[in-house]
Amino acid sequence: MKKSTATLKQIAANLQLSVSTISRALNNNANISEVTRNKVKKEATRLNYIPCSMAKSFRNRRTNIVGVIVPSITHSFTGIILKGILLETDRIGYKTIICETNDNPEKEKELLNQMLEFGVDGILISLSKFTTDLSPLLKVLEKKPIILFDKVSDKIPCTQIVTNEVAAAFSAVEHLISIGKKRIAIVKEKQGSFNSEKRFVGYLKALDQYRYPLDETLIFDVLNMSIDEGELLTEYIFGLKEKPDAIFCVTDCLAIGVIKTLNKYNVKIPDEIAVVGFSNSNYSTVIKPNLTTIKQPGQQIGKLAVKQLMEELGNDNDFFSSKSIEVNTKLIVRESTFVL
Amino acid sequence: MKKSTATLKQIAANLQLSVSTISRALNNNANISEVTRNKVKKEATRLNYIPCSMAKSFRNRRTNIVGVIVPSITHSFTGIILKGILLETDRIGYKTIICETNDNPEKEKELLNQMLEFGVDGILISLSKFTTDLSPLLKVLEKKPIILFDKVSDKIPCTQIVTNEVAAAFSAVEHLISIGKKRIAIVKEKQGSFNSEKRFVGYLKALDQYRYPLDETLIFDVLNMSIDEGELLTEYIFGLKEKPDAIFCVTDCLAIGVIKTLNKYNVKIPDEIAVVGFSNSNYSTVIKPNLTTIKQPGQQIGKLAVKQLMEELGNDNDFFSSKSIEVNTKLIVRESTFVL
DNA sequence: CTGAAAGCGCTTACAG
DNA sequence: CTGAAAGCGCTTACAG
């Protein structure tokens, strides 16, 4: 048989005390005598009392749950951020409801509404790639705090945890320049996600600062950031007369695809073509040659997002904000741009 | 200002109707006239009414939330299973609270209790590596259904979603035998997790069936299933006089570490030493040579776990069960055991 | 130090 | 077809 759970009422009845007293004793309220408190706690243990969070949440208008919305949970960098979120929420006694949009803005809107229904205390979200209508987010912001992370947009008036994409990309390209590369290509996303665009800006900035001419034929667009797309693109590049001597990929996956195909054609990396990725995924030290890439502190991003959310929950004012919290990235030089 | 949300009471007041009627109209109860229903719905929309799931859950003793407990969310196979869980729960209108144990049994016990407090309808759990005390699970089973997946244990009387570990390992070793390997080593976990042990059984079974002598010196234990451990072990193996000519690793990560080190010493794979992994992670086609491995249907496992949970929630009887649902695996042959 | 009472937002058996 | 009332388990202002 499924056992049912004891309630305050039952404890009260057993002990000939009022429900209020039981509640206070269990919550260590100062006004309860030591004796009563102990008696109550003992009986609670004896009955295997399990407090009903649901009733508490309902009563207190606070669930201690944060809603987390991401495009896809299997994306490896997302996983690392989620780990940061879980570690931090666990530390402070919160639970997380995690949902996926699979990059579908309609689903995103639906989830946002469901989060409101479920009464989460606040929301952490990494935007879907195709989100253009910001009104669902704005509507939620009228009631609950939202923190954006990873896939952000500066068009939304709420706190964002970001990496300095421009500076990171700049340092990647600068590195390629420093090892003497002349024809530096970039592989970015055609759809132009926020991150891809920022990294492109960093690319342009580096070229500009080092007085490299901007060569449109070195700018390559792909449909998505997969290994496959990286491979396809490289096949294409391989057919060109004028090839690049370095390729900056806006994600590690693209870079892995690029390297796989360069290896297939026995191109010498980095001598003939150097490759840089972005995000220091686990792939970077599995591929040969090991990938030079940008390290982003994923766990820290997750933890910061939770901390920031808690801060805003403590505020009395509304949740609109334009705060942007930046975490530092680091260029990690490996074999794909450097030979010992 | 933070906007507050309309309630049934407010709609009722505005419309001069009773709260009961509003509730029924919004829930499409048959006993409400078309006219009233429409009037109510219109007013609800006008007021931007958001139903309060918390109050509903509290009232109905049902949260439509499933609790999910895993050792680590960043483990890639876990991520794939979680995706299956999320897709299925989303499809049927459930939400998931996801927590990590980081392989700490104490944390696992704590989370189990918290799940009870939060009032989840049921629990999906992949056991921590060091769980030995099963009583916390048994206690939860008295109240809520639990489905075990991936890291399971046949000592717990509840439904389990498993892959046929023994058969899968058998087929891997059989494959190594079929390509003519004589000294087939296994790399397994010293702590002896359920999965590692089952795979070891499959290894023994294959050797036995093909009348291969059991050579204790070909059985290697590692502390954990990381790439690093695979590398360390291979360094050790490399120092041995008598080397294996094939290595069956109970996880892909171990296999990746093994291959990296074999490559470092220019060992010819598979001619000198063949390598097989387990789980068909994304690494398998990034490493050179591409890894022969066992494909496990992760998403299917996740979906099945949810479906099974829902079935048990529908049951009137208790949640103790010894049902074990098996999903099929498949050996994927790649370069690490096969040359074109 | 303890208790009686109200109420969080909702659903549902009962009555008409 | 609609309403009044009870109650899910808890907390807290008020009273003593």
XYZ file of C-alpha atoms (C1' of nucleotides) in Angstrom:
712
model
C 0.000 0.000 0.000
C 1.052 3.556 -0.711
C 1.654 5.179 2.627
C 0.229 8.587 3.280
C 2.117 11.293 5.040
C 1.601 12.786 8.461
C 0.527 16.439 8.660
C 0.901 19.140 11.256
C -2.671 18.438 12.228
C -1.896 14.840 13.128
C 1.116 15.768 15.179
C -0.991 18.375 16.942
C -3.714 15.858 17.714
C -1.275 13.290 19.051
C 0.353 15.862 21.284
C -2.778 17.756 22.334
C -1.294 20.943 20.978
C -2.446 23.432 18.353
C -1.337 23.321 14.745
C 0.212 26.760 15.168
C 2.480 25.489 17.886
C 3.593 22.533 15.833
C 4.363 24.763 12.897
C 6.357 27.123 15.083
C 8.255 24.366 16.829
C 9.263 22.728 13.580
C 10.347 26.057 12.149
C 12.425 26.822 15.242
C 10.386 29.865 16.089
C 11.901 31.584 19.133
C 8.655 31.779 21.071
C 8.368 28.075 21.639
C 9.666 26.492 24.817
C 12.563 24.128 24.562
C 10.444 21.356 26.033
C 7.603 21.695 23.565
C 9.978 22.041 20.647
C 11.712 18.794 21.502
C 8.480 16.965 22.110
C 7.166 18.121 18.745
C 10.325 17.217 16.873
C 10.381 13.802 18.417
C 6.813 13.105 17.427
C 7.459 14.436 13.934
C 10.329 12.013 13.517
C 8.311 9.191 14.962
C 5.509 9.807 12.456
C 7.992 10.179 9.648
C 6.678 13.652 9.029
C 7.555 15.110 5.654
C 6.830 18.815 5.315
C 4.658 19.590 2.311
C 6.632 22.056 0.196
C 3.651 22.533 -2.022
C 1.479 23.818 0.770
C 4.314 26.007 2.005
C 4.961 27.437 -1.443
C 1.300 28.067 -1.927
C 0.982 29.773 1.399
C 4.203 31.775 1.132
C 3.867 32.724 -2.531
C 7.374 31.428 -3.084
C 8.331 28.088 -4.551
C 12.099 28.039 -4.238
C 12.172 26.807 -7.779
C 13.955 28.515 -10.637
C 12.930 27.858 -14.192
C 15.694 27.205 -16.684
C 15.095 27.369 -20.424
C 17.783 26.354 -22.907
C 17.810 25.494 -26.601
C 19.193 21.998 -26.075
C 20.411 20.148 -23.045
C 22.764 17.960 -25.063
C 24.860 20.854 -26.270
C 28.067 20.365 -24.322
C 28.686 23.967 -23.276
C 25.062 24.213 -22.169
C 25.607 21.138 -20.030
C 28.493 22.790 -18.250
C 26.495 25.937 -17.575
C 23.625 23.820 -16.288
C 26.014 22.099 -13.934
C 26.967 25.500 -12.538
C 23.298 26.349 -12.141
C 22.577 23.057 -10.375
C 25.524 23.390 -8.025
C 24.549 26.881 -7.008
C 20.814 26.271 -6.684
C 21.496 23.158 -4.668
C 23.782 25.115 -2.389
C 21.101 27.650 -1.561
C 18.246 25.173 -1.276
C 16.556 25.819 -4.585
C 15.329 23.359 -7.166
C 15.372 23.850 -10.925
C 12.850 23.023 -13.586
C 14.769 22.600 -16.816
C 13.155 22.838 -20.244
C 14.317 22.743 -23.841
C 13.127 24.938 -26.703
C 15.018 23.057 -29.391
C 15.411 26.513 -30.909
C 11.708 26.873 -31.508
C 10.479 30.376 -30.556
C 6.904 29.183 -30.263
C 7.964 26.564 -27.733
C 9.985 29.200 -25.951
C 6.956 31.419 -25.589
C 4.872 28.517 -24.347
C 7.512 27.542 -21.790
C 7.784 31.099 -20.557
C 4.059 31.108 -19.877
C 4.187 27.726 -18.215
C 6.930 28.988 -15.936
C 4.572 31.729 -14.840
C 1.826 29.197 -14.205
C 4.128 26.949 -12.248
C 5.026 29.913 -10.111
C 8.804 29.666 -10.355
C 10.518 32.425 -8.433
C 12.564 33.472 -11.419
C 13.794 32.383 -14.817
C 17.193 31.753 -16.345
C 17.107 31.586 -20.100
C 19.411 31.044 -23.021
C 17.539 32.261 -26.085
C 16.517 30.147 -29.013
C 18.385 30.883 -32.215
C 15.306 32.100 -34.028
C 13.729 34.270 -31.360
C 12.761 37.627 -32.820
C 9.563 38.516 -31.009
C 10.645 39.724 -27.601
C 7.185 40.474 -26.249
C 6.765 37.147 -24.408
C 9.926 37.912 -22.467
C 8.831 41.460 -21.747
C 5.504 40.229 -20.454
C 7.158 37.795 -18.083
C 9.518 40.505 -16.887
C 6.542 42.396 -15.526
C 6.097 39.648 -12.964
C 9.265 37.666 -12.495
C 12.976 38.348 -12.780
C 14.722 36.894 -15.822
C 18.446 36.437 -16.266
C 19.810 35.848 -19.753
C 22.916 33.743 -20.249
C 25.008 32.403 -23.121
C 22.556 33.079 -25.957
C 21.596 36.614 -25.011
C 20.258 39.714 -26.702
C 20.939 43.286 -25.716
C 17.462 44.200 -26.875
C 15.924 42.685 -23.749
C 15.904 44.945 -20.689
C 17.139 42.431 -18.143
C 20.378 41.311 -16.585
C 22.649 39.277 -18.820
C 25.613 37.073 -18.064
C 27.901 37.210 -21.058
C 31.389 36.444 -22.157
C 33.218 39.198 -23.906
C 32.685 37.673 -27.316
C 34.269 40.540 -29.205
C 37.452 40.584 -27.152
C 37.712 36.804 -27.225
C 37.365 36.620 -30.993
C 39.785 39.509 -31.312
C 42.411 37.619 -29.324
C 41.897 34.508 -31.436
C 42.449 36.403 -34.673
C 45.283 38.428 -33.199
C 46.957 35.143 -32.321
C 46.646 33.958 -35.916
C 48.166 37.215 -37.072
C 51.004 36.852 -34.592
C 52.005 33.488 -36.019
C 52.281 35.083 -39.440
C 49.032 34.108 -41.088
C 47.943 36.392 -43.915
C 44.686 35.062 -45.279
C 42.552 34.546 -42.198
C 39.095 33.183 -42.864
C 36.121 33.134 -40.505
C 33.369 30.548 -40.400
C 30.249 31.983 -38.850
C 26.571 31.366 -38.752
C 24.459 32.527 -41.652
C 21.417 33.153 -39.482
C 23.532 35.462 -37.432
C 22.972 34.494 -33.824
C 23.985 37.082 -31.283
C 27.164 35.207 -30.358
C 28.215 34.507 -33.911
C 27.742 38.143 -34.838
C 29.756 39.410 -31.870
C 32.581 37.044 -32.723
C 32.468 38.333 -36.268
C 32.823 41.865 -34.944
C 35.914 40.773 -33.013
C 37.302 39.285 -36.202
C 36.738 42.502 -38.111
C 38.216 44.563 -35.319
C 41.416 42.528 -35.266
C 41.843 42.751 -39.034
C 41.247 46.464 -38.864
C 43.660 47.094 -36.033
C 46.452 45.192 -37.749
C 45.644 46.817 -41.087
C 44.716 43.597 -42.777
C 42.531 44.201 -45.811
C 39.019 42.892 -45.469
C 38.585 40.092 -47.990
C 34.937 39.145 -48.481
C 35.952 35.830 -50.028
C 37.341 34.777 -46.647
C 34.031 35.115 -44.863
C 32.105 31.860 -44.853
C 28.578 31.297 -43.644
C 27.175 27.992 -42.488
C 23.626 26.999 -41.623
C 24.389 25.634 -38.200
C 27.306 25.049 -35.872
C 27.695 21.310 -36.340
C 30.714 19.178 -37.130
C 29.025 18.174 -40.376
C 28.691 21.756 -41.525
C 32.363 22.301 -40.785
C 33.217 19.322 -42.940
C 30.978 20.382 -45.803
C 32.357 23.873 -45.790
C 35.929 22.646 -45.835
C 35.190 20.455 -48.822
C 33.996 23.609 -50.508
C 37.016 25.638 -49.443
C 39.223 22.877 -50.710
C 37.842 23.416 -54.187
C 38.808 27.098 -54.184
C 41.832 28.367 -56.056
C 42.786 30.870 -53.397
C 42.677 29.132 -50.027
C 42.948 30.729 -46.599
C 46.031 30.001 -44.495
C 44.050 30.176 -41.251
C 40.440 29.535 -40.300
C 38.756 31.023 -37.250
C 35.628 29.019 -36.470
C 33.046 30.613 -34.203
C 32.474 27.257 -32.455
C 34.536 24.192 -31.613
C 32.203 21.902 -33.499
C 32.789 23.779 -36.719
C 36.535 23.672 -36.048
C 36.425 19.910 -35.498
C 34.663 19.454 -38.816
C 37.200 21.692 -40.514
C 40.154 19.798 -39.072
C 38.663 16.404 -39.898
C 38.382 17.392 -43.538
C 41.786 19.072 -43.671
C 43.240 15.847 -42.261
C 41.399 13.868 -44.897
C 43.219 15.883 -47.592
C 46.494 15.686 -45.694
C 46.693 19.425 -45.288
C 49.430 20.320 -42.807
C 47.943 21.969 -39.741
C 48.970 24.602 -38.763
C 51.691 25.129 -41.405
C 49.413 25.239 -44.403
C 46.227 26.118 -42.610
C 45.889 26.959 -38.924
C 42.557 26.488 -37.120
C 41.040 28.134 -34.059
C 37.770 27.189 -32.383
C 35.626 28.672 -29.635
C 34.610 27.289 -26.209
C 37.225 24.670 -25.293
C 34.929 21.714 -25.574
C 36.091 18.221 -24.686
C 36.688 17.641 -28.365
C 39.610 20.036 -28.416
C 42.067 17.597 -26.911
C 40.669 14.531 -28.660
C 41.068 15.791 -32.229
C 44.512 15.637 -33.776
C 46.079 18.149 -33.912
C 44.673 19.428 -30.606
C 42.576 22.496 -31.111
C 43.514 26.044 -30.190
C 40.356 27.571 -28.798
C 38.752 30.081 -26.468
C 37.984 28.869 -22.988
C 34.720 30.151 -21.524
C 34.014 29.544 -17.845
C 30.726 27.694 -18.211
C 30.155 26.734 -14.594
C 30.912 30.255 -13.485
C 28.319 31.588 -15.906
C 25.731 29.249 -14.418
C 26.585 30.152 -10.862
C 26.603 33.859 -11.591
C 23.225 33.619 -13.260
C 21.732 32.045 -10.129
C 23.430 34.529 -7.803
C 22.212 37.426 -9.859
C 18.700 36.042 -9.892
C 18.719 35.749 -6.108
C 19.881 39.323 -5.818
C 17.030 40.561 -7.969
C 14.556 38.455 -6.030
C 15.652 40.339 -2.955
C 14.983 43.675 -4.610
C 11.759 45.515 -4.152
C 11.920 47.362 -7.441
C 10.874 45.947 -10.763
C 12.877 43.485 -12.766
C 13.792 45.636 -15.733
C 17.503 46.208 -15.904
C 20.230 46.654 -18.430
C 22.980 45.214 -16.325
C 25.468 43.097 -18.167
C 27.897 40.915 -16.278
C 30.957 39.846 -18.173
C 33.053 36.785 -17.490
C 36.559 36.424 -18.782
C 37.653 34.135 -21.543
C 41.089 32.835 -22.290
C 42.832 31.796 -25.470
C 44.244 28.298 -25.129
C 46.972 27.688 -27.659
C 47.346 24.112 -28.857
C 48.734 22.255 -31.847
C 46.280 23.552 -34.408
C 48.066 26.907 -34.437
C 51.394 26.073 -32.963
C 54.163 23.539 -33.484
C 56.642 22.777 -30.757
C 5.890 47.633 -10.708
C 5.521 43.901 -10.463
C 2.092 43.070 -11.731
C -0.037 40.723 -9.741
C -2.169 38.079 -11.323
C -5.917 37.796 -11.576
C -7.622 34.962 -9.716
C -10.849 33.082 -10.215
C -12.314 35.231 -7.493
C -11.681 38.422 -9.434
C -13.155 37.060 -12.607
C -16.165 35.911 -10.606
C -16.625 39.340 -9.054
C -16.353 41.130 -12.398
C -18.913 38.813 -13.942
C -21.259 38.502 -10.963
C -20.809 34.745 -11.015
C -19.587 32.254 -8.465
C -16.029 31.011 -8.270
C -17.261 27.477 -8.929
C -18.750 28.510 -12.213
C -15.572 30.264 -13.294
C -13.527 27.219 -12.436
C -15.866 24.956 -14.361
C -16.046 27.221 -17.384
C -12.277 27.486 -17.637
C -11.912 23.740 -17.275
C -14.500 23.122 -19.983
C -16.818 21.321 -17.644
C -19.832 20.038 -19.580
C -22.409 21.512 -17.230
C -21.682 25.090 -18.137
C -23.694 26.882 -20.793
C -21.946 27.919 -23.958
C -22.799 31.544 -23.253
C -21.333 31.582 -19.762
C -18.262 29.692 -20.818
C -17.477 32.215 -23.542
C -18.143 35.157 -21.296
C -15.802 33.711 -18.670
C -13.061 32.918 -21.131
C -13.236 36.376 -22.601
C -12.929 38.001 -19.211
C -10.075 35.671 -18.281
C -8.165 36.710 -21.369
C -8.948 40.360 -20.758
C -7.538 40.149 -17.243
C -4.562 38.183 -18.450
C -5.539 35.387 -16.146
C -2.792 32.876 -15.413
C -3.953 29.707 -13.696
C -2.032 29.003 -10.512
C -0.531 25.551 -10.940
C 0.627 25.608 -7.375
C -2.877 25.941 -6.013
C -4.107 23.299 -8.420
C -1.351 20.892 -7.484
C -1.986 21.503 -3.843
C -5.676 20.929 -4.218
C -5.379 17.918 -6.544
C -2.490 16.218 -4.755
C -0.720 16.021 -8.084
C 2.022 18.296 -9.330
C 2.632 17.088 -12.863
C 6.294 17.245 -12.036
C 8.688 14.344 -12.241
C 11.889 14.382 -10.265
C 15.035 13.328 -12.094
C 18.208 12.415 -10.222
C 21.450 11.720 -12.069
C 25.098 11.519 -11.047
C 26.221 14.292 -13.380
C 24.422 16.298 -16.004
C 27.598 16.904 -18.019
C 28.151 13.249 -18.740
C 27.336 13.048 -22.430
C 25.245 9.883 -22.406
C 23.284 11.233 -19.450
C 22.590 14.360 -21.479
C 21.083 12.305 -24.267
C 18.870 10.362 -21.878
C 17.773 13.633 -20.264
C 16.826 14.940 -23.687
C 14.590 11.899 -24.123
C 13.060 12.563 -20.727
C 12.468 16.218 -21.536
C 10.925 15.484 -24.923
C 8.523 12.964 -23.466
C 7.559 14.937 -20.361
C 7.005 18.013 -22.484
C 4.798 16.037 -24.829
C 2.508 14.929 -22.012
C 2.447 18.249 -20.176
C 4.803 17.404 -17.350
C 7.724 19.381 -16.020
C 10.953 17.946 -14.644
C 13.046 18.903 -11.668
C 16.580 17.750 -12.409
C 19.210 17.221 -9.710
C 22.767 15.946 -9.572
C 24.276 13.666 -6.940
C 27.822 13.972 -8.239
C 28.065 10.338 -7.163
C 27.589 11.170 -3.509
C 25.184 8.715 -1.817
C 24.505 11.165 1.003
C 23.408 13.775 -1.506
C 21.341 11.159 -3.252
C 19.498 10.340 -0.061
C 18.923 14.019 0.645
C 17.591 14.612 -2.867
C 15.272 11.640 -2.606
C 13.768 13.137 0.534
C 13.520 16.557 -1.037
C 11.654 15.040 -3.965
C 9.123 13.701 -1.502
C 8.820 17.114 0.115
C 8.376 18.822 -3.211
C 5.611 16.406 -3.989
C 6.804 15.229 -7.383
C 4.479 12.633 -8.858
C 7.303 10.190 -9.418
C 11.044 9.843 -9.664
C 13.453 8.792 -12.379
C 16.889 7.996 -11.056
C 20.267 6.895 -12.285
C 22.146 5.682 -9.226
C 25.301 7.181 -7.858
C 28.376 5.034 -8.265
C 28.845 4.569 -4.536
C 25.287 3.855 -3.462
C 25.188 0.813 -1.211
C 22.470 1.640 1.297
C 19.218 1.065 -0.541
C 16.910 1.961 2.319
C 16.334 5.568 1.202
C 15.065 4.262 -2.113
C 12.883 1.665 -0.452
C 11.365 4.292 1.788
C 10.495 6.495 -1.140
C 8.993 3.531 -2.965
C 6.386 3.259 -0.253
C 4.953 6.547 -1.428
C 5.978 7.299 -4.973
C 6.876 5.298 -8.061
C 10.554 5.196 -8.987
C 12.004 4.157 -12.315
C 15.687 3.318 -12.509
C 17.629 3.962 -15.711
C 21.202 3.654 -16.950
C 22.923 3.182 -13.585
C 20.583 0.615 -12.130
C 20.692 -2.143 -9.541
C 18.669 -5.321 -9.558
C 18.559 -5.206 -5.774
C 15.921 -2.497 -5.847
C 12.351 -3.717 -6.294
C 11.244 -1.232 -8.927
C 11.010 -0.982 -12.681
C 14.302 -0.556 -14.498
C 15.111 0.575 -18.018
C 18.312 -1.124 -19.013
C 20.404 -1.983 -21.979
C 21.436 -5.568 -22.297
C 24.927 -4.903 -21.014
C 25.988 -8.527 -21.046
C 24.889 -9.173 -24.619
C 26.373 -5.896 -25.815
C 29.749 -6.594 -24.236
C 29.585 -10.131 -25.557
C 29.115 -8.864 -29.102
C 32.018 -6.452 -28.724
C 34.383 -9.180 -27.588
C 33.017 -11.612 -30.130
C 33.812 -9.063 -32.798
C 37.405 -8.821 -31.573
C 37.648 -12.582 -31.690
C 36.230 -12.640 -35.198
C 38.966 -10.346 -36.494
C 41.526 -12.773 -35.134
C 42.573 -11.161 -31.861
C 44.041 -13.559 -29.324
C 44.954 -11.531 -26.263
C 41.853 -9.512 -25.549
C 42.107 -7.216 -22.562
C 39.279 -5.507 -20.713
C 39.443 -2.154 -18.955
C 36.778 -1.914 -16.314
C 35.995 -0.012 -13.182
C 37.704 -1.049 -9.984
C 34.776 0.062 -7.835
C 32.612 -2.243 -9.859
C 29.562 -0.239 -10.847
C 26.614 -2.277 -11.974
C 27.213 -1.501 -15.638
C 30.922 -2.171 -15.523
C 30.330 -5.497 -13.831
C 27.691 -6.569 -16.341
C 30.004 -5.708 -19.207
C 32.703 -7.732 -17.540
C 30.319 -10.675 -17.400
C 29.733 -10.313 -21.140
C 33.488 -10.311 -21.677
C 33.909 -13.499 -19.645
C 31.008 -15.125 -21.425
C 32.470 -14.442 -24.854
C 35.885 -15.778 -23.858
C 34.254 -18.841 -22.430
C 32.054 -19.535 -25.405
C 34.971 -19.266 -27.823
C 37.194 -21.311 -25.508
C 39.640 -18.531 -24.932
C 41.636 -19.083 -21.758
C 40.941 -16.548 -19.055
C 44.122 -14.559 -18.522
C 44.013 -12.514 -15.301
C 46.837 -10.310 -16.530
C 44.526 -9.006 -19.246
C 41.984 -7.650 -16.798
C 42.677 -4.040 -15.913
C 40.928 -1.944 -13.313
C 40.724 1.828 -13.319
C 39.459 4.220 -10.689
C 37.030 6.047 -12.917
C 35.849 6.132 -16.502
C 37.712 9.218 -17.672
C 39.931 9.833 -20.674
C 42.801 10.506 -18.277
C 42.468 7.110 -16.643
C 42.502 5.502 -20.073
C 45.727 7.303 -20.859
C 47.377 6.417 -17.571
C 46.450 2.789 -17.894
C 47.794 2.592 -21.423
C 51.100 4.045 -20.292
C 51.192 1.207 -17.798
C 50.236 -1.418 -20.364
C 52.936 -0.057 -22.616
C 55.497 -0.942 -20.026
C 54.421 -4.587 -19.940
C 56.380 -7.277 -21.681
C 53.311 -9.185 -22.800
C 50.876 -6.743 -24.359
C 47.287 -7.385 -25.372
C 46.398 -7.290 -29.066
C 42.943 -5.889 -28.366
C 41.425 -3.766 -25.627
C 37.750 -3.704 -24.783
C 36.998 -0.591 -22.751
C 33.752 -0.487 -20.805
C 33.253 3.174 -21.774
C 34.088 5.393 -24.727
C 36.031 7.812 -22.560
C 38.415 5.080 -21.485
C 38.758 3.993 -25.109
C 39.579 7.541 -26.189
C 42.309 7.729 -23.560
C 43.654 4.369 -24.673
C 43.758 5.373 -28.337
C 45.364 8.737 -27.591
C 48.217 7.014 -25.815
C 48.557 4.242 -28.383
C 48.795 6.968 -31.028
C 51.426 8.716 -28.979
C 53.583 5.585 -29.143
C 52.747 5.065 -32.807
C 51.087 1.739 -32.138
C 49.207 0.606 -35.227
C 45.480 0.453 -34.541
C 43.905 -2.030 -35.129
C 46.743 -4.159 -36.517
C 48.868 -4.217 -33.395
C 46.150 -3.394 -30.911
C 42.446 -3.062 -31.672
C 40.179 -0.969 -29.438
C 36.455 -1.090 -28.694
C 34.486 1.352 -26.565
C 30.957 1.514 -25.223
C 28.116 4.008 -25.856
C 28.874 5.627 -29.214
C 29.626 9.058 -27.816
C 30.369 11.982 -30.078
C 34.031 11.344 -29.495
C 33.940 8.127 -31.486
C 34.049 9.821 -34.853
C 36.397 12.612 -33.790
C 39.242 10.421 -32.581
C 41.550 8.913 -35.185
C 41.136 6.071 -35.884
C 37.363 6.298 -35.444
C 36.207 4.158 -32.580
C 34.327 0.889 -32.811
C 31.744 1.010 -30.060
C 28.349 -0.047 -28.767
C 25.464 2.231 -29.597
C 22.907 2.636 -26.827
C 19.626 4.382 -27.613
C 19.811 7.125 -25.019
C 16.759 9.135 -25.994
C 14.680 5.996 -26.130
C 15.768 5.091 -22.618
C 14.646 8.501 -21.393
C 11.320 8.317 -23.151
C 10.654 4.782 -21.947
C 11.438 5.777 -18.379
C 8.822 8.530 -18.525
C 6.234 6.306 -20.202
C 6.768 3.601 -17.644
C 6.452 6.093 -14.816
C 3.145 7.334 -16.183
C 1.881 3.795 -16.417
C 2.699 3.141 -12.790
C 1.112 6.416 -11.758
C -2.077 5.129 -13.317
C -1.937 1.955 -11.285
C -3.799 1.547 -8.057
C -1.435 -1.005 -6.591
C 1.808 -0.228 -4.882
C 4.993 0.750 -6.631
C 7.126 -2.277 -5.890
C 7.946 -4.163 -9.032
C 10.722 -6.188 -10.542
C 9.981 -5.324 -14.117
C 13.015 -4.794 -16.270
C 12.666 -3.207 -19.680
C 15.490 -3.848 -22.073
C 16.473 -1.676 -24.989
C 18.618 -2.932 -27.801
C 22.205 -1.994 -28.429
C 24.179 -2.266 -31.609
C 27.833 -2.775 -32.333
C 29.130 -0.082 -34.638
C 32.304 -1.168 -36.373
C 34.755 1.571 -37.247
C 38.451 1.962 -37.928
C 39.707 1.020 -34.479
C 38.945 -2.633 -35.216
C 38.737 -2.704 -38.948
C 40.809 -1.561 -41.891
C 39.287 -1.008 -45.285
C 4.651 30.589 25.605
C 0.291 28.881 23.219
C -4.145 28.938 20.566
C -8.085 30.261 17.434
C -8.897 32.023 13.135
C -8.229 33.604 8.589
C -6.659 32.765 4.195
C -3.316 31.491 0.135
C -6.300 29.752 -5.140
C -8.346 26.166 -6.469
C -11.848 21.936 -7.146
C -15.701 19.184 -6.194
C -19.530 16.760 -3.794
C -23.884 18.323 -2.603
C -28.011 20.893 -3.239
C -31.285 23.112 -5.986
C -27.014 25.097 -15.478
C -25.276 27.564 -11.155
C -23.936 28.405 -6.233
C -22.511 27.815 -1.256
C -19.429 25.401 1.391
C -15.704 22.583 2.690
C -11.061 21.642 2.538
C -6.124 20.545 0.529
C -1.475 21.816 4.570
C 0.514 25.412 5.935
C 1.810 30.280 8.241
C 1.022 34.340 10.720
C -1.183 38.479 12.752
C -3.854 38.919 16.722
C -5.148 37.877 21.306
C -4.247 36.326 25.764
